XYZ file of C-alpha atoms in Angstrom:
578
model
C 179.555 247.434 197.924
C 182.139 245.220 196.087
C 185.740 245.514 197.553
C 186.765 246.294 193.711
C 184.886 249.447 194.041
C 186.142 250.598 197.227
C 189.606 250.239 195.722
C 188.155 252.485 192.510
C 186.635 254.999 194.851
C 189.411 255.421 196.996
C 191.853 255.900 194.707
C 189.709 258.282 192.657
C 189.342 260.000 196.500
C 193.092 259.737 196.392
C 193.835 261.101 193.042
C 191.247 264.107 193.655
C 192.904 265.049 196.841
C 196.552 265.072 194.773
C 195.017 267.123 192.347
C 193.774 269.723 194.861
C 197.175 269.871 195.987
C 198.795 270.202 193.545
C 196.987 273.015 191.851
C 196.898 274.801 195.197
C 200.758 274.535 195.133
C 201.449 275.475 192.049
C 199.174 278.587 192.698
C 200.843 279.031 195.926
C 204.046 279.663 194.143
C 202.873 281.656 191.326
C 201.608 283.841 193.790
C 204.152 284.148 195.989
C 206.440 284.719 192.729
C 204.112 287.517 191.990
C 203.841 288.732 195.842
C 207.989 288.802 195.159
C 207.673 290.829 191.846
C 205.225 293.652 193.494
C 207.605 293.485 196.919
C 210.668 294.125 194.290
C 208.129 296.950 192.431
C 207.786 298.511 196.061
C 210.807 298.320 196.941
C 212.456 300.417 194.020
C 209.747 302.479 194.686
C 210.517 303.448 198.063
C 213.965 303.900 197.395
C 212.716 306.362 194.856
C 210.451 308.002 197.509
C 213.046 308.462 199.934
C 215.208 309.892 197.489
C 212.350 312.756 197.078
C 212.500 313.105 201.479
C 213.835 315.900 203.190
C 215.786 313.654 205.746
C 217.397 316.321 207.868
C 213.873 316.206 209.368
C 211.933 313.439 208.950
C 208.563 315.421 210.519
C 208.976 318.187 208.046
C 205.323 319.183 206.348
C 207.579 318.885 203.121
C 207.536 314.961 203.674
C 204.013 314.834 204.314
C 203.179 316.725 201.325
C 205.112 314.659 199.275
C 204.347 310.900 200.814
C 200.212 312.519 200.492
C 201.035 313.863 196.273
C 202.395 309.885 195.495
C 199.946 307.976 197.340
C 197.130 310.031 195.632
C 198.620 309.003 192.913
C 198.774 305.682 193.344
C 196.791 302.673 195.313
C 199.816 302.570 197.737
C 199.299 302.879 201.239
C 202.388 305.153 202.602
C 203.441 305.186 206.567
C 206.897 306.953 207.789
C 208.009 306.009 210.865
C 211.205 307.185 212.965
C 213.943 304.984 213.733
C 212.281 303.142 217.037
C 209.389 302.467 214.850
C 206.969 305.385 216.022
C 204.335 306.441 213.266
C 205.227 310.019 211.963
C 202.726 310.319 209.123
C 200.270 307.733 207.373
C 198.761 308.878 203.839
C 195.555 306.792 204.788
C 194.788 307.718 208.039
C 196.891 310.985 209.137
C 195.385 310.822 212.555
C 196.743 307.477 213.003
C 199.789 307.341 215.602
C 201.187 304.263 217.990
C 204.327 302.611 217.816
C 204.837 299.654 214.726
C 208.334 298.177 215.610
C 206.742 295.011 216.366
C 205.517 294.652 213.149
C 207.951 291.911 210.895
C 208.885 294.214 208.139
C 209.367 297.127 210.172
C 211.053 295.191 212.861
C 213.509 293.541 210.226
C 214.520 296.822 208.733
C 215.380 298.376 212.594
C 217.277 294.877 212.794
C 219.609 296.150 210.391
C 218.160 294.393 207.000
C 218.201 296.551 204.092
C 214.683 295.399 203.229
C 211.371 293.993 205.057
C 208.261 292.790 204.159
C 204.985 290.516 205.382
C 201.881 289.595 204.466
C 198.904 290.345 206.938
C 195.547 291.674 207.230
C 195.625 295.720 208.165
C 194.167 296.022 211.421
C 193.543 299.537 210.441
C 191.894 299.064 207.014
C 190.490 295.698 207.363
C 192.296 294.337 204.188
C 194.952 291.615 203.413
C 198.277 293.851 202.269
C 201.355 293.371 201.217
C 203.645 295.504 203.342
C 207.412 296.453 202.062
C 209.629 298.489 204.488
C 212.637 300.392 203.780
C 215.471 301.934 205.827
C 215.839 305.986 205.700
C 219.483 306.381 206.411
C 222.054 308.995 205.989
C 225.267 308.833 206.722
C 225.105 305.203 207.617
C 222.775 306.314 210.239
C 219.139 304.713 210.666
C 216.559 307.830 210.889
C 213.462 306.157 209.902
C 211.987 303.454 208.560
C 209.328 303.974 205.120
C 206.773 301.332 204.896
C 204.341 300.595 201.565
C 201.280 298.645 201.704
C 199.474 297.625 198.634
C 196.336 295.611 198.738
C 196.832 292.020 197.326
C 193.428 292.004 195.602
C 194.892 294.915 193.324
C 197.374 292.177 191.842
C 195.302 288.838 192.430
C 193.508 289.016 189.243
C 196.542 288.775 187.122
C 197.009 284.483 188.405
C 193.332 284.170 186.739
C 194.610 282.929 183.440
C 197.572 281.006 185.030
C 195.364 279.416 187.136
C 192.808 278.295 184.382
C 195.893 276.865 182.393
C 197.486 274.758 185.305
C 193.966 273.718 186.770
C 193.574 272.102 183.170
C 197.054 270.302 182.764
C 196.995 269.261 185.971
C 193.149 267.974 185.371
C 194.458 265.797 182.325
C 197.595 264.686 184.156
C 195.309 263.127 186.881
C 192.955 261.697 185.043
C 195.766 259.501 183.005
C 196.690 258.908 185.983
C 193.877 257.468 187.502
C 193.136 255.522 184.145
C 196.794 253.947 185.282
C 196.191 253.023 188.531
C 192.739 251.895 187.528
C 194.108 249.428 185.070
C 197.058 248.370 187.479
C 194.351 247.648 190.265
C 192.092 245.504 187.442
C 195.388 243.682 186.398
C 197.014 243.283 190.169
C 194.506 243.389 192.820
C 195.865 240.176 194.336
C 199.132 242.151 195.994
C 197.058 244.335 197.680
C 195.139 241.472 199.596
C 198.458 240.587 201.340
C 200.023 243.399 201.838
C 196.765 245.446 203.284
C 196.263 242.767 206.394
C 200.173 243.695 207.589
C 199.924 247.186 206.807
C 196.703 247.215 209.110
C 198.687 245.850 211.568
C 201.638 248.047 211.407
C 199.090 251.029 211.800
C 197.164 249.470 215.066
C 200.538 247.372 216.454
C 203.507 249.946 215.428
C 205.677 248.104 218.949
C 205.374 244.896 216.876
C 207.063 243.716 213.832
C 204.576 242.447 211.189
C 206.112 240.590 207.677
C 204.766 239.441 204.690
C 205.622 235.808 204.746
C 204.612 235.051 201.265
C 207.526 234.742 198.440
C 206.572 235.550 195.112
C 208.725 236.185 192.186
C 206.725 238.916 190.791
C 206.274 240.828 194.041
C 209.349 240.231 195.908
C 210.544 243.667 195.837
C 207.212 244.976 197.150
C 207.131 242.110 200.050
C 210.921 243.117 201.011
C 209.914 246.999 200.759
C 207.364 246.583 203.318
C 208.896 244.081 205.542
C 211.646 247.308 205.755
C 209.232 249.494 206.139
C 207.633 247.739 208.915
C 210.869 247.151 210.481
C 211.780 251.068 210.590
C 208.134 251.778 211.641
C 208.860 249.495 214.652
C 212.298 251.265 215.281
C 211.101 254.465 214.932
C 208.022 253.892 217.431
C 210.809 252.756 219.797
C 212.943 256.114 219.655
C 209.621 257.725 220.070
C 208.284 256.294 223.040
C 211.879 256.542 224.312
C 211.735 260.548 223.516
C 208.405 260.936 224.812
C 209.540 259.494 228.314
C 212.531 261.377 228.571
C 210.580 264.443 227.243
C 207.859 263.701 230.347
C 210.581 263.058 232.813
C 212.914 266.160 231.874
C 209.052 268.414 231.559
C 208.610 267.475 235.220
C 211.791 267.442 236.515
C 212.331 271.202 235.790
C 213.324 273.451 238.403
C 211.033 276.122 236.703
C 207.632 275.964 236.599
C 205.963 274.950 232.681
C 202.411 274.613 232.213
C 200.120 275.260 228.754
C 196.440 276.155 228.501
C 194.479 275.003 225.745
C 191.843 277.068 223.328
C 189.150 276.868 226.440
C 191.163 277.761 229.249
C 192.528 273.981 230.725
C 195.689 272.869 231.466
C 197.001 270.489 229.158
C 200.041 270.232 230.377
C 201.559 271.381 234.163
C 204.797 270.077 235.422
C 205.089 269.624 239.294
C 207.222 272.630 239.718
C 204.388 275.021 238.759
C 201.994 272.738 240.849
C 204.103 273.281 243.803
C 204.184 277.243 242.544
C 200.882 277.058 242.632
C 200.178 275.064 246.008
C 197.493 272.980 243.852
C 197.838 269.077 242.628
C 196.233 267.549 239.744
C 195.553 270.512 238.191
C 195.835 268.825 234.381
C 192.591 268.959 232.511
C 191.187 271.743 235.132
C 190.139 274.899 233.865
C 193.046 277.439 234.998
C 190.564 280.155 236.997
C 189.173 277.060 239.133
C 193.147 276.262 240.068
C 194.726 279.462 240.326
C 193.792 282.135 243.364
C 195.834 284.870 242.702
C 194.013 287.817 240.356
C 197.098 288.917 238.944
C 197.848 285.970 237.276
C 195.000 285.370 236.000
C 194.858 288.910 234.892
C 198.358 288.060 232.360
C 196.833 285.114 230.883
C 193.561 286.636 229.922
C 195.520 289.658 228.471
C 197.768 287.349 226.492
C 194.761 285.596 225.732
C 192.687 288.450 224.091
C 195.747 290.394 222.494
C 197.036 286.910 221.571
C 201.173 287.806 221.819
C 203.357 287.424 224.366
C 204.405 289.137 227.738
C 206.998 289.317 230.414
C 206.443 290.417 233.656
C 207.207 289.916 237.136
C 204.230 290.083 239.942
C 203.950 289.445 243.198
C 201.241 286.911 244.174
C 199.897 284.716 247.198
C 198.666 280.774 246.413
C 198.942 280.814 249.525
C 202.386 281.783 250.104
C 203.914 285.216 249.203
C 205.922 285.078 246.058
C 208.101 286.863 243.612
C 207.281 285.181 240.305
C 208.852 286.174 236.670
C 206.201 284.841 234.270
C 206.715 284.581 230.480
C 203.659 283.866 228.675
C 203.243 283.168 224.363
C 200.122 283.160 222.488
C 200.770 279.971 220.289
C 198.231 279.809 216.666
C 198.368 275.921 216.371
C 196.436 274.420 213.268
C 195.017 272.271 215.943
C 193.879 274.908 218.385
C 195.375 278.281 219.779
C 197.565 277.487 223.214
C 198.973 279.285 225.791
C 202.505 278.293 226.885
C 203.834 279.507 230.503
C 207.254 279.494 232.053
C 207.455 280.644 235.649
C 210.763 281.211 237.508
C 210.303 282.166 241.287
C 212.468 284.778 242.418
C 211.419 285.029 245.706
C 214.986 283.729 247.287
C 216.894 286.494 245.144
C 214.683 289.306 245.816
C 215.071 288.643 249.279
C 218.805 288.310 248.740
C 218.833 291.642 247.074
C 216.913 292.895 249.631
C 219.301 291.880 252.630
C 222.454 293.107 250.169
C 220.736 296.235 249.906
C 219.764 296.759 253.832
C 223.696 295.383 254.637
C 225.572 297.828 252.414
C 222.824 300.961 253.584
C 223.769 299.826 257.259
C 227.546 299.395 256.950
C 227.809 303.029 255.087
C 225.696 304.331 258.440
C 227.623 302.583 260.635
C 230.787 304.016 259.478
C 229.749 307.417 258.923
C 228.972 307.833 262.529
C 232.649 307.032 264.092
C 234.349 308.551 261.167
C 232.527 312.205 261.088
C 233.051 312.101 264.668
C 236.992 311.645 264.455
C 236.879 314.059 261.500
C 235.163 316.595 263.923
C 237.374 316.399 266.902
C 240.845 316.038 264.683
C 239.739 319.482 262.887
C 238.296 320.986 266.339
C 241.741 320.171 268.136
C 243.855 321.626 264.937
C 242.005 324.517 264.707
C 243.244 325.117 268.642
C 241.709 322.978 271.016
C 244.745 320.734 271.693
C 246.455 324.116 273.175
C 243.977 322.739 276.180
C 245.513 319.959 277.714
C 242.391 318.494 279.636
C 240.119 318.977 276.430
C 242.437 317.725 274.585
C 242.691 314.414 276.465
C 238.803 314.606 275.952
C 238.470 314.403 272.908
C 241.319 311.964 272.099
C 239.578 309.737 275.033
C 236.082 310.046 273.042
C 238.456 309.471 269.447
C 240.411 306.276 270.443
C 236.417 305.360 271.727
C 235.444 305.651 268.154
C 238.474 304.429 266.297
C 237.860 301.340 268.594
C 233.935 300.891 267.760
C 235.146 301.426 263.906
C 237.936 298.847 264.634
C 235.105 295.945 266.253
C 232.857 296.966 263.403
C 235.456 295.939 260.779
C 236.129 292.896 262.304
C 232.551 291.436 262.516
C 232.120 292.606 258.968
C 235.320 290.639 258.380
C 233.808 287.633 260.109
C 230.776 287.957 258.462
C 232.930 287.853 254.923
C 233.881 284.268 256.278
C 230.593 283.007 256.416
C 230.401 284.154 252.618
C 233.756 282.318 251.563
C 232.553 279.984 253.575
C 236.032 278.505 253.950
C 236.513 274.902 255.407
C 238.790 273.587 257.589
C 240.279 270.367 259.641
C 237.958 269.885 262.676
C 239.692 269.950 266.167
C 238.822 268.702 269.639
C 238.811 271.224 272.398
C 237.989 271.017 276.044
C 234.404 272.939 276.462
C 235.369 274.503 279.556
C 238.640 275.731 279.344
C 238.072 276.843 275.706
C 234.971 279.232 276.984
C 236.792 279.899 280.311
C 239.441 281.645 277.711
C 237.112 283.907 275.966
C 235.549 284.544 279.352
C 238.914 286.158 280.476
C 238.926 288.245 277.385
C 236.345 290.470 279.316
C 237.873 290.587 282.605
C 238.432 294.475 282.440
C 234.691 294.776 281.339
C 233.472 292.322 283.908
C 235.291 293.700 286.572
C 234.021 297.506 285.794
C 230.268 296.582 285.776
C 230.577 294.097 288.666
C 229.708 291.073 286.810
C 230.207 287.561 287.495
C 230.375 284.790 284.947
C 229.239 281.303 286.020
C 230.489 277.970 283.680
C 228.314 275.344 284.316
C 229.200 272.053 282.527
C 231.673 269.594 282.377
C 235.451 270.268 282.764
C 236.027 267.202 280.759
C 234.086 267.181 277.880
C 235.300 267.571 274.802
C 234.118 268.598 271.691
C 235.383 268.556 267.712
C 234.786 271.582 265.679
C 235.985 274.309 263.823
C 237.570 277.049 266.030
C 237.410 279.365 263.234
C 233.333 279.334 263.369
C 233.048 278.110 266.921
C 235.586 280.839 269.023
C 233.239 283.784 267.132
C 229.902 281.956 268.710
C 231.135 282.046 272.294
C 233.010 285.455 272.199
C 229.805 287.119 270.608
C 227.078 285.723 272.919
C 229.349 286.484 275.999
C 229.732 290.059 274.690
C 226.351 290.156 274.343
C 225.485 289.308 277.606
C 227.873 291.759 279.418
C 226.532 294.509 276.814
C 222.822 293.872 278.375
C 223.658 293.183 281.640
C 223.039 295.601 284.643
C 225.845 296.793 287.159
C 226.233 293.610 289.832
C 224.387 290.689 287.680
C 225.401 287.357 286.959
C 225.793 285.625 283.682
C 225.396 281.553 283.244
C 227.007 279.585 280.700
C 225.974 276.192 280.829
C 226.933 273.534 278.470
C 225.586 269.673 278.062
C 227.230 267.516 275.462
C 225.743 263.673 274.057
C 224.164 263.135 270.585
C 224.991 267.075 270.142
C 226.230 270.226 271.985
C 223.496 272.389 273.469
C 225.130 275.618 274.714
C 222.818 278.104 276.994
C 224.355 281.951 277.863
C 221.638 283.659 280.272
C 221.936 287.299 281.212
C 219.494 289.027 283.984
C 219.184 292.239 281.825
C 216.795 294.271 279.781
C 215.397 291.105 277.868
C 213.892 291.563 274.090
C 210.426 291.897 273.727
C 208.788 289.154 270.914
C 208.500 292.120 268.216
C 212.015 292.146 268.651
C 213.126 288.701 269.071
C 212.095 288.058 265.465
C 214.322 290.429 264.196
C 217.567 290.130 266.655
C 219.601 288.124 264.148
C 219.537 290.675 261.496
C 222.414 292.431 260.302
C 222.640 295.864 262.547
C 219.386 295.332 264.311
C 219.572 296.515 267.559
C 217.185 296.377 270.568
C 218.346 299.494 271.760
C 220.363 301.394 269.294
C 221.498 304.469 271.636
C 222.847 301.896 274.213
C 224.168 299.792 271.687
C 226.411 302.723 270.015
C 227.162 303.904 273.778
C 228.476 300.373 274.703
C 230.696 299.814 270.993
C 228.052 297.509 269.878
C 228.237 296.712 265.817
C 224.452 295.309 265.456
C 226.450 292.597 264.019
C 226.967 289.950 266.621
C 224.078 287.761 266.456
C 224.303 287.924 262.840
C 227.673 286.187 263.402
C 226.040 283.670 265.941
C 222.977 282.874 263.469
C 225.097 281.960 260.333
C 228.347 280.613 262.127
C 225.892 278.306 263.608
C 223.892 277.201 260.816
C 227.308 276.699 258.832
C 228.392 273.960 261.618
C 225.071 272.429 261.278
C 223.618 273.755 263.975
C 220.944 276.059 264.665
C 220.547 279.169 267.785
C 217.288 280.460 269.433
C 216.601 282.826 271.871
C 214.149 282.892 274.917
C 213.319 286.658 276.909
C 211.115 288.665 278.191
C 211.530 292.798 279.350
C 213.431 293.643 282.460
C 213.700 289.770 283.049
C 216.897 288.738 280.716
C 217.364 286.568 278.167
C 218.711 283.148 277.418
C 220.572 282.174 274.065
C 220.727 278.571 272.682
C 223.165 277.137 270.564
C 222.616 272.944 269.305
C 225.511 271.885 267.393
C 226.255 268.339 265.908
C 228.677 266.104 268.329
C 230.427 264.547 265.400
C 232.740 262.154 267.107
């Protein structure tokens, strides 16, 4: 086929496309105008119906009869809903129930609009309907919603004459236009031969600049325009490439998991965070049921794919870690093919913190309640007459003093833990380790003497350690106090320390020891190995929690090695910043 025939056929096809598009566009606008008129008619009709309804009780049989009467005289379908979008009565299907608050027209009215409308296929009637919803109000209070639906086929024939007329007008217009274009092709074919290769290069290589180098006085403006277009295309492509790189970088650096699944169930896009949550790699292009191991997440994806809606739910998954995930899935009906977009946020840490907070509040309440109840009970007993007996009064006051001291220790430990939450930093100070530990031991001389316990400190008397005393002192104090509390009468406690690149401090007792099961939990707040003995000795259950949290604040760790009925050794390792 000769080149000039290709040009004629190409222009003919283009004109045909424009003709069809213009005809459809005009038909669309006309149809839309007709739909708007029908919508206005339904709105006025609905307002009239609302005025006939008994607003004091929407579910009254009277309202149903009114709606059924008007529906029988017209072709409209009437649906009465309450203020939450639940169906109260439907003239087409009286047995129809359910909630329609998510329908566009109902949702618009429930959101406060005076009217709502939409055109879609009815799931009940299997027809395309025009829906119009109106609020039922009394004293500016929303009582319910009246929805009217009309089959679009009822007024579609009205567009037939207009379609015929516009078809003929457009056909004549584009025939004339094609005749003019064909004439121009016939008269001016040479500029196309010049510009066409440049345009092809622009399409094939948008990153390069392509220009028309000929200088024709007759087509000077055309060539200049093509050159400007080439330059703008080059700039646009550069901007697009830059934006695509930025998007890709942002997509993969997001702290939440994001993925897109195509209609065939394959991962079109998945970022690194999502792959880490799923404990997989290179998931792009694979089917989601082959990549995802957790059945709950697979079920949610299948549910959204089937129902073609959106979903938001928190689930517990194992991938293979146990995680709490906040999953948001949305069905996207794109012309190129349906997709499912998902965003996943890891709530595991948040839920753990919430559990710790609940446990902490519950434990604090319980620990405070015991001594307070005791103090109140003994006080009431004394006031009721027991204080007349000196011996009994002394006994009660001794117990009350012990409970008050335990309450004081508990409050002090809670204050210590609050420092961890605030994490107040201070200037570091250099302490003489041996003397510093000895000073802490001296605070317990009375208890040590009473239980006949000997504390031996093994370490260099001249070792200096740079630290924050606000956090370091409670570590030493609570380790010593814990060792004394669980050591038997007439025993020893060994405190050893070595100082090099880091400080290694060990506190060893020969007490009741700790089982393997308890060793995993002893650093939890309020956890006690021997609860009865701890309360009797005034323990609060917070000492080892303070040791662990303060050690972490100072950049170190704490470990325990213990055997039941043999003893325990707590080892604190802290960095030595010289």
